[in-house]
Every structure is written in structure tokens, then in C-alpha cells.
Short mmCIF file of C-alpha atoms and ligand atoms in Angstrom, two decimals:
data_model
loop_
_atom_site.label_atom_id
_atom_site.label_comp_id
_atom_site.label_asym_id
_atom_site.label_seq_id
_atom_site.Cartn_x
_atom_site.Cartn_y
_atom_site.Cartn_z
CA UNK A 23 18.27 27.18 45.76
CA UNK A 24 19.42 25.39 42.73
CA UNK A 25 19.92 21.74 42.40
CA UNK A 26 23.74 21.97 42.02
CA UNK A 27 24.00 23.90 45.33
CA UNK A 28 21.62 21.49 47.15
CA UNK A 29 23.96 18.50 46.23
CA UNK A 30 26.85 20.27 47.79
CA UNK A 31 25.31 20.08 51.33
CA UNK A 32 27.53 18.26 53.88
CA UNK A 33 25.25 16.56 56.48
CA UNK A 34 22.58 19.12 55.55
CA UNK A 35 24.89 22.10 55.91
CA UNK A 36 26.08 24.49 53.37
CA UNK A 37 29.66 25.44 53.45
CA UNK A 38 30.69 29.09 53.23
CA UNK A 39 34.28 30.01 52.53
CA UNK A 40 36.07 33.52 51.99
CA UNK A 41 39.84 33.92 51.26
CA UNK A 42 42.33 36.34 52.23
CA UNK A 43 45.63 35.64 50.20
CA UNK A 44 48.95 37.29 51.05
CA UNK A 45 50.96 37.46 47.92
CA UNK A 46 54.63 38.57 48.18
CA UNK A 47 55.44 40.96 45.28
CA UNK A 48 58.50 40.29 43.14
CA UNK A 49 60.17 43.74 43.89
CA UNK A 50 63.98 43.65 44.65
CA UNK A 51 63.75 45.93 47.52
CA UNK A 52 61.27 46.26 50.35
CA UNK A 53 57.96 48.14 50.29
CA UNK A 54 59.31 51.19 52.45
CA UNK A 55 63.00 50.81 52.45
CA UNK A 56 65.97 49.87 50.00
CA UNK A 57 66.85 46.55 51.79
CA UNK A 58 66.82 43.61 49.69
CA UNK A 59 63.76 41.20 49.66
CA UNK A 60 65.93 38.24 48.60
CA UNK A 61 65.07 34.85 50.38
CA UNK A 62 67.36 32.85 52.50
CA UNK A 63 70.00 35.45 53.68
CA UNK A 64 71.66 35.28 57.26
CA UNK A 65 69.36 36.79 59.93
CA UNK A 66 69.16 40.56 59.95
CA UNK A 67 71.55 41.20 57.12
CA UNK A 68 68.77 42.48 54.83
CA UNK A 69 67.14 44.84 57.31
CA UNK A 70 67.55 48.68 57.10
CA UNK A 71 66.92 51.34 59.75
CA UNK A 72 63.24 51.49 58.54
CA UNK A 73 62.92 47.69 58.97
CA UNK A 74 64.47 47.70 62.46
CA UNK A 75 62.03 50.54 63.37
CA UNK A 76 64.92 52.88 64.70
CA UNK A 77 63.59 56.21 65.97
CA UNK A 78 63.52 58.72 63.29
CA UNK A 79 63.71 56.41 60.34
CA UNK A 80 61.05 57.24 57.72
CA UNK A 81 59.27 54.97 55.32
CA UNK A 82 59.50 55.81 51.47
CA UNK A 83 56.94 54.09 49.21
CA UNK A 84 58.42 51.86 46.56
CA UNK A 85 56.89 52.47 43.33
CA UNK A 86 57.43 48.85 41.95
CA UNK A 87 54.93 47.60 44.61
CA UNK A 88 52.30 50.06 43.53
CA UNK A 89 52.97 49.12 39.90
CA UNK A 90 52.23 45.60 40.71
CA UNK A 91 49.13 46.31 42.69
CA UNK A 92 47.76 48.20 39.62
CA UNK A 93 48.79 45.20 37.22
CA UNK A 94 46.70 42.85 39.64
CA UNK A 95 43.73 45.28 39.63
CA UNK A 96 43.61 45.30 35.97
CA UNK A 97 43.99 41.53 35.67
CA UNK A 98 41.00 41.06 37.74
CA UNK A 99 38.85 43.87 36.47
CA UNK A 100 38.91 45.80 39.68
CA UNK A 101 38.72 49.58 40.24
CA UNK A 102 42.06 51.18 40.93
CA UNK A 103 41.67 53.86 43.50
CA UNK A 104 43.04 57.18 42.25
CA UNK A 105 43.89 57.87 45.94
CA UNK A 106 44.33 55.34 48.63
CA UNK A 107 45.64 55.56 52.11
CA UNK A 108 48.12 53.85 54.28
CA UNK A 109 47.15 53.00 57.92
CA UNK A 110 48.80 51.80 60.94
CA UNK A 111 47.45 48.35 62.24
CA UNK A 112 48.48 48.45 65.97
CA UNK A 113 49.54 45.21 67.63
CA UNK A 114 52.37 43.85 69.89
CA UNK A 115 54.51 40.98 68.73
CA UNK A 116 58.21 40.54 69.14
CA UNK A 117 58.85 40.36 65.23
CA UNK A 118 57.06 43.85 64.97
CA UNK A 119 59.42 46.29 66.55
CA UNK A 120 57.42 49.29 65.41
CA UNK A 121 54.31 48.08 67.23
CA UNK A 122 52.28 48.51 64.23
CA UNK A 123 52.25 47.14 60.67
CA UNK A 124 51.63 49.53 57.86
CA UNK A 125 48.71 48.33 55.75
CA UNK A 126 45.70 49.91 54.07
CA UNK A 127 42.33 49.88 55.82
CA UNK A 128 39.47 52.16 54.78
CA UNK A 129 40.71 53.04 51.20
CA UNK A 130 42.63 50.11 49.59
CA UNK A 131 44.40 50.63 46.24
CA UNK A 132 42.42 47.81 44.42
CA UNK A 133 38.56 47.66 44.94
CA UNK A 134 36.23 45.00 43.72
CA UNK A 135 37.28 42.66 41.00
CA UNK A 136 36.41 39.06 40.08
CA UNK A 137 38.25 35.66 39.66
CA UNK A 138 36.70 33.34 37.12
CA UNK A 139 37.67 29.61 36.96
CA UNK A 140 36.36 26.25 36.17
CA UNK A 141 35.51 23.55 38.79
CA UNK A 142 35.37 20.36 36.81
CA UNK A 143 33.25 21.86 33.90
CA UNK A 144 31.22 24.32 35.89
CA UNK A 145 32.09 27.80 35.51
CA UNK A 146 32.55 29.57 38.89
CA UNK A 147 33.26 33.21 39.89
CA UNK A 148 34.40 34.67 43.03
CA UNK A 149 33.99 38.38 43.77
CA UNK A 150 36.96 40.21 45.25
CA UNK A 151 36.22 42.84 47.99
CA UNK A 152 39.65 44.33 47.79
CA UNK A 153 43.43 43.96 47.33
CA UNK A 154 45.56 46.11 49.54
CA UNK A 155 49.32 46.83 50.06
CA UNK A 156 51.07 46.08 53.23
CA UNK A 157 54.45 45.19 54.74
CA UNK A 158 55.16 41.69 56.10
CA UNK A 159 56.56 41.31 59.77
CA UNK A 160 59.70 39.63 60.80
CA UNK A 161 60.14 36.15 62.06
CA UNK A 162 60.72 34.79 65.39
CA UNK A 163 63.30 31.95 65.28
CA UNK A 164 63.14 29.51 68.06
CA UNK A 165 66.47 27.92 68.92
CA UNK A 166 65.44 25.03 71.07
CA UNK A 167 68.97 23.80 71.36
CA UNK A 168 70.19 26.86 73.31
CA UNK A 169 66.70 27.49 74.82
CA UNK A 170 66.39 31.01 73.19
CA UNK A 171 64.45 32.81 70.46
CA UNK A 172 65.75 35.31 68.19
CA UNK A 173 64.21 37.79 65.90
CA UNK A 174 64.96 37.95 62.27
CA UNK A 175 63.91 41.24 60.51
CA UNK A 176 65.01 40.19 56.96
CA UNK A 177 61.38 39.64 56.18
CA UNK A 178 60.09 42.67 57.71
CA UNK A 179 58.94 45.26 55.11
CA UNK A 180 58.54 42.70 52.38
CA UNK A 181 55.93 44.06 50.13
CA UNK A 182 52.61 42.06 50.23
CA UNK A 183 49.40 42.42 48.33
CA UNK A 184 46.62 41.00 50.30
CA UNK A 185 43.76 39.84 48.29
CA UNK A 186 40.27 39.49 49.88
CA UNK A 187 37.23 37.68 48.54
CA UNK A 188 33.55 37.88 49.43
CA UNK A 189 32.40 34.75 51.20
CA UNK A 190 31.38 33.20 47.74
CA UNK A 191 32.74 29.69 47.83
CA UNK A 192 30.80 26.70 48.70
CA UNK A 193 33.00 23.79 49.11
CA UNK A 194 36.78 22.89 49.76
CA UNK A 195 37.11 21.87 46.14
CA UNK A 196 35.80 25.19 44.89
CA UNK A 197 38.15 27.07 47.45
CA UNK A 198 41.22 25.12 46.19
CA UNK A 199 40.18 25.89 42.44
CA UNK A 200 39.87 29.46 43.41
CA UNK A 201 43.36 29.56 44.97
CA UNK A 202 44.81 27.76 41.93
CA UNK A 203 43.46 30.41 39.64
CA UNK A 204 44.49 33.26 41.79
CA UNK A 205 48.03 31.60 41.73
CA UNK A 206 47.92 31.39 38.03
CA UNK A 207 46.97 34.99 37.67
CA UNK A 208 49.57 36.41 40.10
CA UNK A 209 52.39 34.23 38.58
CA UNK A 210 51.18 34.94 34.91
CA UNK A 211 51.43 38.62 35.34
CA UNK A 212 54.62 38.24 37.16
CA UNK A 213 53.88 40.21 40.29
CA UNK A 214 54.46 37.19 42.56
CA UNK A 215 56.86 34.11 42.08
CA UNK A 216 54.32 31.84 43.58
CA UNK A 217 56.69 29.90 45.52
CA UNK A 218 54.43 28.44 48.21
CA UNK A 219 57.17 26.69 50.34
CA UNK A 220 58.96 29.87 50.77
CA UNK A 221 55.86 31.59 51.71
CA UNK A 222 55.44 33.75 48.67
CA UNK A 223 51.72 32.78 48.37
CA UNK A 224 49.84 32.26 51.72
CA UNK A 225 46.17 31.70 52.11
CA UNK A 226 43.79 32.26 55.09
CA UNK A 227 40.57 30.36 54.59
CA UNK A 228 37.55 31.65 56.49
CA UNK A 229 35.04 28.92 57.08
CA UNK A 230 31.57 28.72 58.32
CA UNK A 231 28.52 26.39 57.97
CA UNK A 232 24.96 27.15 58.09
CA UNK A 233 21.64 25.41 57.35
CA UNK A 234 20.36 26.39 53.67
CA UNK A 235 18.42 29.64 53.80
CA UNK A 236 19.95 30.67 57.17
CA UNK A 237 22.09 33.91 57.76
CA UNK A 238 25.84 33.46 57.50
CA UNK A 239 27.24 31.31 60.35
CA UNK A 240 30.21 32.28 62.68
CA UNK A 241 33.42 31.80 60.87
CA UNK A 242 36.78 30.43 62.08
CA UNK A 243 39.78 31.49 60.04
CA UNK A 244 42.38 28.95 59.06
CA UNK A 245 45.73 30.83 58.83
CA UNK A 246 48.79 30.49 56.54
CA UNK A 247 47.73 27.52 54.18
CA UNK A 248 50.82 27.24 52.11
CA UNK A 249 50.03 24.17 49.91
CA UNK A 250 46.84 23.35 47.87
CA UNK A 251 46.74 19.78 49.45
CA UNK A 252 46.70 21.00 53.15
CA UNK A 253 44.18 23.80 52.00
CA UNK A 254 41.69 20.96 51.08
CA UNK A 255 42.47 18.81 54.15
CA UNK A 256 42.23 21.74 56.61
CA UNK A 257 38.81 22.99 55.18
CA UNK A 258 37.41 19.47 55.12
CA UNK A 259 38.49 18.94 58.80
CA UNK A 260 37.05 22.32 59.73
CA UNK A 261 33.82 21.81 58.18
CA UNK A 262 33.43 18.36 59.90
CA UNK A 263 34.47 20.05 63.24
CA UNK A 264 31.95 22.76 62.91
CA UNK A 265 29.06 20.58 62.08
CA UNK A 266 29.82 18.28 64.90
CA UNK A 267 30.06 21.31 67.26
CA UNK A 268 26.67 22.46 66.24
CA UNK A 269 24.95 19.06 66.25
CA UNK A 270 26.19 18.69 69.83
CA UNK A 271 24.48 22.08 70.66
CA UNK A 272 27.70 24.17 70.91
CA UNK A 273 27.82 27.65 69.31
CA UNK A 274 30.81 28.29 67.14
CA UNK A 275 33.17 30.84 68.63
CA UNK A 276 34.90 33.25 66.16
CA UNK A 277 38.72 32.16 66.11
CA UNK A 278 41.86 32.11 64.44
CA UNK A 279 43.10 28.44 63.97
CA UNK A 280 46.03 26.61 62.61
CA UNK A 281 46.19 23.43 60.60
CA UNK A 282 48.66 20.80 61.72
CA UNK A 283 49.68 18.59 58.59
CA UNK A 284 50.70 15.77 60.97
CA UNK A 285 47.50 15.33 62.62
CA UNK A 286 45.30 16.55 59.84
CA UNK A 287 43.40 18.75 62.41
CA UNK A 288 42.87 22.54 62.98
CA UNK A 289 43.29 23.89 66.37
CA UNK A 290 42.56 27.29 67.96
CA UNK A 291 45.30 29.70 68.27
CA UNK A 292 43.49 32.70 69.61
CA UNK A 293 40.01 34.21 69.69
CA UNK A 294 39.56 36.51 66.73
CA UNK A 295 40.48 40.18 67.02
CA UNK A 296 37.92 42.66 65.48
CA UNK A 297 39.23 45.54 63.34
CA UNK A 298 38.52 47.75 66.35
CA UNK A 299 41.17 45.88 68.39
CA UNK A 300 43.79 47.14 66.01
CA UNK A 301 43.03 50.97 66.44
CA UNK A 302 43.63 51.60 62.62
CA UNK A 303 44.39 55.06 61.82
CA UNK A 304 46.03 56.81 58.69
CA UNK A 305 49.75 56.70 59.01
CA UNK A 306 51.19 60.26 59.44
CA UNK A 307 54.55 59.33 57.87
CA UNK A 308 52.94 58.47 54.46
CA UNK A 309 51.12 60.83 52.30
CA UNK A 310 48.00 59.37 50.46
CA UNK A 311 48.95 57.17 47.48
CA UNK A 312 47.94 58.98 44.33
CA UNK A 313 47.78 57.11 41.10
CA UNK A 314 47.02 58.91 38.03
CA UNK A 315 44.59 57.60 35.27
CA UNK A 316 47.81 57.95 32.99
CA UNK A 317 49.75 55.56 35.19
CA UNK A 318 46.76 52.89 34.94
CA UNK A 319 46.26 53.30 31.27
CA UNK A 320 50.11 53.11 30.44
CA UNK A 321 50.10 49.95 32.47
CA UNK A 322 47.03 48.43 30.76
CA UNK A 323 48.52 49.06 27.35
CA UNK A 324 51.88 47.37 28.37
CA UNK A 325 50.34 44.31 29.95
CA UNK A 326 50.66 41.00 28.25
CA UNK A 327 47.65 39.10 27.17
CA UNK A 328 45.78 37.72 30.15
CA UNK A 329 45.01 33.99 30.68
CA UNK A 330 41.38 34.68 30.35
CA UNK A 331 41.73 36.86 27.35
CA UNK A 332 44.01 34.30 25.71
CA UNK A 333 41.34 31.48 26.49
CA UNK A 334 38.82 33.43 24.72
CA UNK A 335 41.11 33.95 21.71
CA UNK A 336 41.72 30.14 21.68
CA UNK A 337 38.05 29.48 21.57
CA UNK A 338 37.52 31.96 18.78
CA UNK A 339 40.65 31.11 16.52
CA UNK A 340 41.05 27.42 17.13
CA UNK A 341 37.36 26.44 17.89
CA UNK A 342 38.12 25.00 21.27
CA UNK A 343 35.50 24.59 24.03
CA UNK A 344 35.78 26.70 27.08
CA UNK A 345 37.14 23.86 29.26
CA UNK A 346 39.98 23.10 26.83
CA UNK A 347 40.89 26.62 26.46
CA UNK A 348 41.02 27.05 30.37
CA UNK A 349 43.34 24.18 30.72
CA UNK A 350 45.73 25.20 27.87
CA UNK A 351 46.10 28.60 29.59
CA UNK A 352 47.32 27.11 32.92
CA UNK A 353 50.64 28.65 32.26
CA UNK A 354 52.21 30.84 29.82
CA UNK A 355 54.51 27.97 28.98
CA UNK A 356 51.75 25.60 28.37
CA UNK A 357 49.78 28.11 26.27
CA UNK A 358 52.95 28.79 24.10
CA UNK A 359 53.54 25.18 23.71
CA UNK A 360 50.02 24.51 22.64
CA UNK A 361 50.17 27.44 20.08
CA UNK A 362 53.50 26.14 18.59
CA UNK A 363 51.88 22.63 18.06
CA UNK A 364 48.50 23.95 16.69
CA UNK A 365 50.35 26.34 14.28
CA UNK A 366 52.79 23.84 13.04
CA UNK A 367 50.41 21.07 12.56
CA UNK A 368 47.44 23.10 11.64
CA UNK A 369 45.31 20.70 13.89
CA UNK A 370 44.17 22.62 16.83
CA UNK A 371 41.73 20.01 18.35
CA UNK A 372 44.28 17.27 18.13
CA UNK A 373 47.08 19.59 19.38
CA UNK A 374 44.81 20.36 22.38
CA UNK A 375 43.98 16.62 23.03
CA UNK A 376 47.73 15.61 22.84
CA UNK A 377 48.92 18.56 24.97
CA UNK A 378 46.32 18.02 27.75
CA UNK A 379 46.39 14.12 27.39
CA UNK A 380 49.50 12.18 26.65
CA UNK A 381 52.01 15.10 27.09
CA UNK A 382 50.30 16.26 30.47
CA UNK A 383 50.28 12.57 31.80
CA UNK A 384 53.84 12.16 31.08
CA UNK A 385 55.04 15.40 32.50
CA UNK A 386 52.90 14.76 35.65
CA UNK A 387 54.13 11.46 36.19
CA UNK A 388 57.77 12.55 36.03
CA UNK A 389 57.07 15.76 37.82
CA UNK A 390 58.36 17.75 34.91
CA UNK A 391 57.44 21.32 33.80
CA UNK A 392 56.30 21.70 30.13
CA UNK A 393 59.43 23.65 29.47
CA UNK A 394 61.51 20.54 30.30
CA UNK A 395 59.60 18.24 27.95
CA UNK A 396 61.78 15.96 26.03
CA UNK A 397 59.28 16.00 23.18
CA UNK A 398 59.37 19.44 21.46
CA UNK A 399 56.37 21.37 19.95
CA UNK A 400 57.86 20.65 16.47
CA UNK A 401 58.07 16.96 17.04
CA UNK A 402 54.56 16.76 18.46
CA UNK A 403 53.08 18.77 15.58
CA UNK A 404 54.91 16.31 13.02
CA UNK A 405 53.34 13.42 14.99
CA UNK A 406 49.71 15.10 14.76
CA UNK A 407 50.25 15.56 11.08
CA UNK A 408 50.86 11.82 10.43
CA UNK A 409 47.69 11.09 12.37
CA UNK A 410 45.74 13.61 10.47
CA UNK A 411 46.96 12.54 7.11
CA UNK A 412 46.22 8.92 8.02
CA UNK A 413 49.76 7.56 8.00
CA UNK A 414 49.39 6.10 11.55
CA UNK A 415 46.52 5.29 13.83
CA UNK A 416 46.13 6.88 17.33
CA UNK A 417 47.57 3.87 18.85
CA UNK A 418 50.66 3.79 16.76
CA UNK A 419 50.95 7.53 17.50
CA UNK A 420 51.17 6.69 21.17
CA UNK A 421 54.17 4.42 20.37
CA UNK A 422 55.97 6.97 18.32
CA UNK A 423 55.33 9.49 21.20
CA UNK A 424 56.78 6.97 23.62
CA UNK A 425 59.74 6.47 21.58
CA UNK A 426 60.56 10.18 21.18
CA UNK A 427 59.91 10.73 25.07
CA UNK A 428 62.36 7.97 25.96
CA UNK A 429 64.94 9.30 23.55
CA UNK A 430 64.81 6.31 21.48
CA UNK A 431 64.08 8.24 18.35
CA UNK A 432 63.88 11.73 17.44
CA UNK A 433 62.37 11.92 13.94
CA UNK A 434 58.72 11.04 13.73
CA UNK A 435 58.81 9.66 10.12
CA UNK A 436 62.00 7.69 11.13
CA UNK A 437 60.35 6.10 14.15
CA UNK A 438 57.12 5.17 12.13
CA UNK A 439 59.50 3.57 9.47
CA UNK A 440 61.69 1.73 12.00
CA UNK A 441 58.82 0.26 14.13
CA UNK A 442 56.78 -0.54 10.90
CA UNK A 443 53.69 1.46 12.10
CA UNK A 444 52.29 2.65 8.86
CA UNK A 445 48.72 2.02 8.39
CA UNK A 446 47.74 -0.06 5.53
CA UNK A 447 46.39 2.24 2.82
CA UNK A 448 46.38 -0.16 0.11
CA UNK A 449 42.73 -1.34 0.01
CA UNK A 450 43.55 -4.22 -2.22
CA UNK A 451 45.80 -5.82 0.28
CA UNK A 452 43.34 -5.08 3.09
CA UNK A 453 40.57 -6.79 1.23
CA UNK A 454 42.60 -9.93 0.79
CA UNK A 455 43.31 -10.29 4.42
CA UNK A 456 39.69 -9.56 5.29
CA UNK A 457 38.56 -12.48 2.86
CA UNK A 458 41.03 -14.80 4.75
CA UNK A 459 39.62 -13.76 8.08
CA UNK A 460 36.05 -14.24 6.86
CA UNK A 461 36.99 -17.80 5.45
CA UNK A 462 38.62 -18.67 8.77
CA UNK A 463 35.60 -17.44 10.83
CA UNK A 464 32.78 -18.66 8.69
CA UNK A 465 30.70 -19.38 11.83
CA UNK A 466 31.08 -15.71 12.99
CA UNK A 467 30.17 -14.42 9.58
CA UNK A 468 26.99 -16.27 9.70
CA UNK A 469 26.07 -15.03 13.17
CA UNK A 470 26.65 -11.49 11.89
CA UNK A 471 24.34 -11.95 9.00
CA UNK A 472 21.75 -13.30 11.72
CA UNK A 473 22.10 -9.91 13.41
CA UNK A 474 24.78 -10.52 16.07
CA UNK A 475 26.71 -7.43 16.71
CA UNK A 476 29.14 -9.17 18.97
CA UNK A 477 30.19 -11.40 16.34
CA UNK A 478 30.86 -8.43 13.97
CA UNK A 479 33.19 -6.71 16.51
CA UNK A 480 35.12 -10.17 16.85
CA UNK A 481 35.75 -10.08 13.18
CA UNK A 482 37.00 -6.43 13.25
CA UNK A 483 39.31 -7.63 16.04
CA UNK A 484 40.52 -10.61 14.07
CA UNK A 485 41.28 -8.34 10.97
CA UNK A 486 43.13 -5.88 13.00
CA UNK A 487 45.16 -8.59 14.43
CA UNK A 488 45.75 -10.05 11.13
CA UNK A 489 47.23 -6.79 9.97
CA UNK A 490 49.23 -6.32 13.23
CA UNK A 491 47.20 -3.23 14.00
CA UNK A 492 48.34 -1.41 10.79
CA UNK A 493 44.85 -1.23 9.31
CA UNK A 494 42.64 1.67 9.70
CA UNK A 495 39.86 0.38 11.87
CA UNK A 496 37.33 2.69 10.15
CA UNK A 497 38.22 1.07 6.70
CA UNK A 498 37.96 -2.42 8.27
CA UNK A 499 34.55 -1.80 9.37
CA UNK A 500 33.62 -0.51 6.07
CA UNK A 501 35.02 -3.38 4.09
CA UNK A 502 33.56 -6.09 6.40
CA UNK A 503 30.12 -4.43 6.28
CA UNK A 504 30.30 -4.35 2.50
CA UNK A 505 31.21 -8.03 2.30
CA UNK A 506 28.64 -9.15 4.97
CA UNK A 507 25.75 -7.05 3.62
P1 ADP B 14 38.38 40.58 58.97
O1 ADP B 14 38.95 41.77 58.19
O2 ADP B 14 38.07 40.88 60.33
O3 ADP B 14 39.21 39.25 58.75
P2 ADP B 14 36.31 40.51 56.94
O4 ADP B 14 34.76 40.90 57.12
O5 ADP B 14 37.09 41.45 56.01
O6 ADP B 14 37.01 40.41 58.34
O7 ADP B 14 36.20 39.21 56.29
C1 ADP B 14 37.57 38.45 55.96
C2 ADP B 14 37.21 37.34 55.23
O8 ADP B 14 36.27 36.20 55.74
C3 ADP B 14 36.64 37.62 53.83
O9 ADP B 14 37.34 36.81 52.83
C4 ADP B 14 35.22 37.30 53.98
O10 ADP B 14 34.69 37.00 52.69
C5 ADP B 14 35.26 36.11 54.88
N1 ADP B 14 34.06 35.88 55.58
C6 ADP B 14 33.28 36.93 56.21
N2 ADP B 14 32.20 36.24 56.92
C7 ADP B 14 32.27 35.02 56.65
C8 ADP B 14 31.49 33.90 57.01
N3 ADP B 14 30.40 33.91 57.89
N4 ADP B 14 31.88 32.63 56.50
C9 ADP B 14 33.04 32.52 55.90
N5 ADP B 14 33.66 33.50 55.45
C10 ADP B 14 33.41 34.80 56.02
MG1 MG B 15 41.24 38.65 58.39
#
């Protein structure tokens, strides 16, 4: 076992996590009917005969859902099955009037694939087992004030792509990083709106623990995690709970659990069903889903540049490191902003630093998306040009940025002028000031000559102060060294 893995142990246990994620696809109509998938309508106004499971109503496959499954498969380098099969997953629940959910079992449309991402600056990759198409169920609405429950079938038949990983993750942090990467991919290619509050991206985390080198432990599945924060909390709680159980001499029972954000705890919902309990069998109402190579290749040729491909291009074209390139391709909007700044300024590294640094900080603090940035790419590019050509220091640049951000000024050069932030470029003038500083700090000067580095820094500080921060620190250093040599 590598050192990196060893350091991840929790109280001597290795954590093992696999994910099943339900992504709601962005089709306008349902997977097997023409009813709308729009969120938030009055109960049962968006359900057709198929969704109500009226006798004799037959499902018809929505091509748009298949299209999106193909796009996902290509985005994660998976195999797209030429022929896949829909199956009935049988169970009883009031929000499932058919008595079965149409899903895919033995032959899913997307097979294999891999999701790559960074955890800190460590590169991780999580293998996918499969991604299959299925329909969502309806919802039970509990109207406590009249003591009754109702069924809303608006959500029934909403197309889902369920994406299943191998048990490759080894910490809650890695699981969250995976989920964020997956979220990025599906929203980037536009197959899912990614709205977690509305349930468009729901994760089930399968968690187990084991002593290093032992076979996989028994897992418990935390259902329906719909925020990255809860995901981390739920897994951390679950890991602690399982270790405690094992340490107390109890075996873990396979179970499905729910996370309660109010208590921060997971609790068992039901003991886990096995596949056999669902009596899967091919749905006789639906023919096999046949996807020709032409369809796959046409889709491949029409897909926009994927985040990991774009990141590789940023590394090659702009000489960025892998981590920076990954950060800048967090979203299409971030990447476009960066490219605009890098292009207009001709300073890719500075552009990368400013987009991920000052700009991100401000956007995060105000919970704004980059599309809503008050500083435009053109403005930031101009600011960067003025740093690169030595007109202003980094410190002064932050003041200019601040002024533009708050709307105090719009034009970079005008703000620099108005605030008097121009660096001193006249070395004669600077030399005069340095002579004055040396005269006023004769004792320091002597100490520098005696080899005291602190005294030198104090002199640099004095000189910067005397120029009101407008001197170029590198130039001050150089001049002082020359004079004290
Ligand atoms: P099922 O279909 O019954 O839920 P699967 O074998 O398909 O079971 O696994 C579902 C998920 O659980 C997958 O993401 C898989 O990686 C994960 N998983 C399987 N075994 C373990 C384990 N021992 N610990 C953690 N995760 C696991
Ligand atoms: Mg499962």
C-alpha cells in the first residue's frame, strides 16, 4: 500500500465508497410519453395515460433521452452499446402505479468509462461501471393538515441517467470531488441542468470500511444526497458510525439509510434489497434500443470541446500547469472568461492567477457567478497589461481592481491616474529618495554592511514608504544593494 493511502486511514480503517447518481435529463418531454417535464406544476397536470399507468397505454422511447446518454458516454470515454435492453424493476410503492419501474439491467446503454479530477493537487480517477436510462417515479405528498397523503405523478416518467461507479473512492473528500466533477461534466455537455435543490442531480453514496488488505466490508447506502455539504457530512458520520459498530463487536448489516441534516446523522430506512428481489425481466412493451455507429459518430463530431480536452489545450497553448487548467475549466463560463483575458492581455499566467485569485475571491464572497462579474474580461486584461509593462505593482493593481469592482471607476488607466498609483520609473528620482533614506537611517546602513539581513529589509520598507508604495520593489532592492556594496 502506498504512503498516500496509508495516511488516509480513519482509526486504522480504510474507507471505501461507490456512487450511484441519478441525473435528470434535460428533455422537454418524458422518457416514454409526451407529457412535459417542467418542474413545479400543479400536481398531476403533467402526467399522461402512460405516466398514470392506464391499462393499454404503451411507452414510446424518447430519442432525446438516448441522445443525451450517448453524449454522456462519449464525455467519459465509455463504450456505447449498439443494442441495449429495457427491463422492468418490480416493486410496490404508491407513487409507482405500474408496479414496476422501467430501467435497464443486464445490458445498459453506457458501459465502462472513467471520471478524472483533482483532489487538491493529486490526480484521481474513478472508474464507471455503467450508466443506464430509466424513468423516475412519482411523489407522495403528505398533507399533514388534513391527515391525508396524495400522489403527484408529474415526476413519473421523467428521464434519468443513473451513473454507477466502481467502489474506487477512499475518503469523503474524494467522493465530494468526484461528485463535483460529474456535476461539471453533465452540466457542461448540457444533458442535465444540475439543479440539486430541485433534485436534478441526486447521489447515493455506498459506504463501507475495512482493515487495510482485507476484502471489501459490508456497505450501507446513503440515499438521495442533494448537496455537496450534506454529502461530506453524511459520509463522515457513516464512517464513524460503522467503525464504532465494528469496534463494539457488531457486524454491519447491509442497509439503505437516510441522512438527516438537522441531526447530522444517518439512520436506517430499510434493510437492503438484492437485485433478485426486483424480479428484473426485459420489458415486452419496448424493443431493444438499437444505436447505430453513425449516430454515435455524428454525436461525437457535434459535441463541443470537453472540459478535460480544453484543460489539455490550456496546458499546451498557455503553458499552464494541470491544476490551474483544471480550475479554469470548472465551467464553460469560467473558461471563456479566462480565454478572453489571456487573449486580450497576452499574459496567460497572470490571467490565470487573477481569474482564480482576486476575481474568484470576490465572486465567492458575493455568491455571484462569473457571468455576473462587474469587472469584464476586457477590463481585467487591461489591468494585467499594466502590471506586465511595469506601470503598476501587484498591490496597486488590487486597488484598481477594487475600484472597478465597486463601480468607482471603469477605465484602468483613468483609475491609475486618479489614484496616483503609477510606479516610479524614473531611476534618478528613486535614487534621490534612497539616498535620503540611507542618510536618515545611517545605523541600519552600518548594520547591513555588518551582514544583518533584517536591517536591509527595514531599509527596503523605508524606501517603499518614502515613495508611497509607488517604487518598483525589485528596483529598490537593486539600488540599495548597489549603494551598500
Ligand atoms: P446494487 O445494484 O445492489 O446497488 P452494485 O453492486 O451495483 O449493487 O453496487 C452499487 C454501488 O455500490 C456501486 O457504486 C458500487 O461501486 C458500490 N459498492 C459495492 N460494494 C461496495 C462496498 N463494499 N463498499 C462500498 N461501495 C460498494
Ligand atoms: Mg443501488
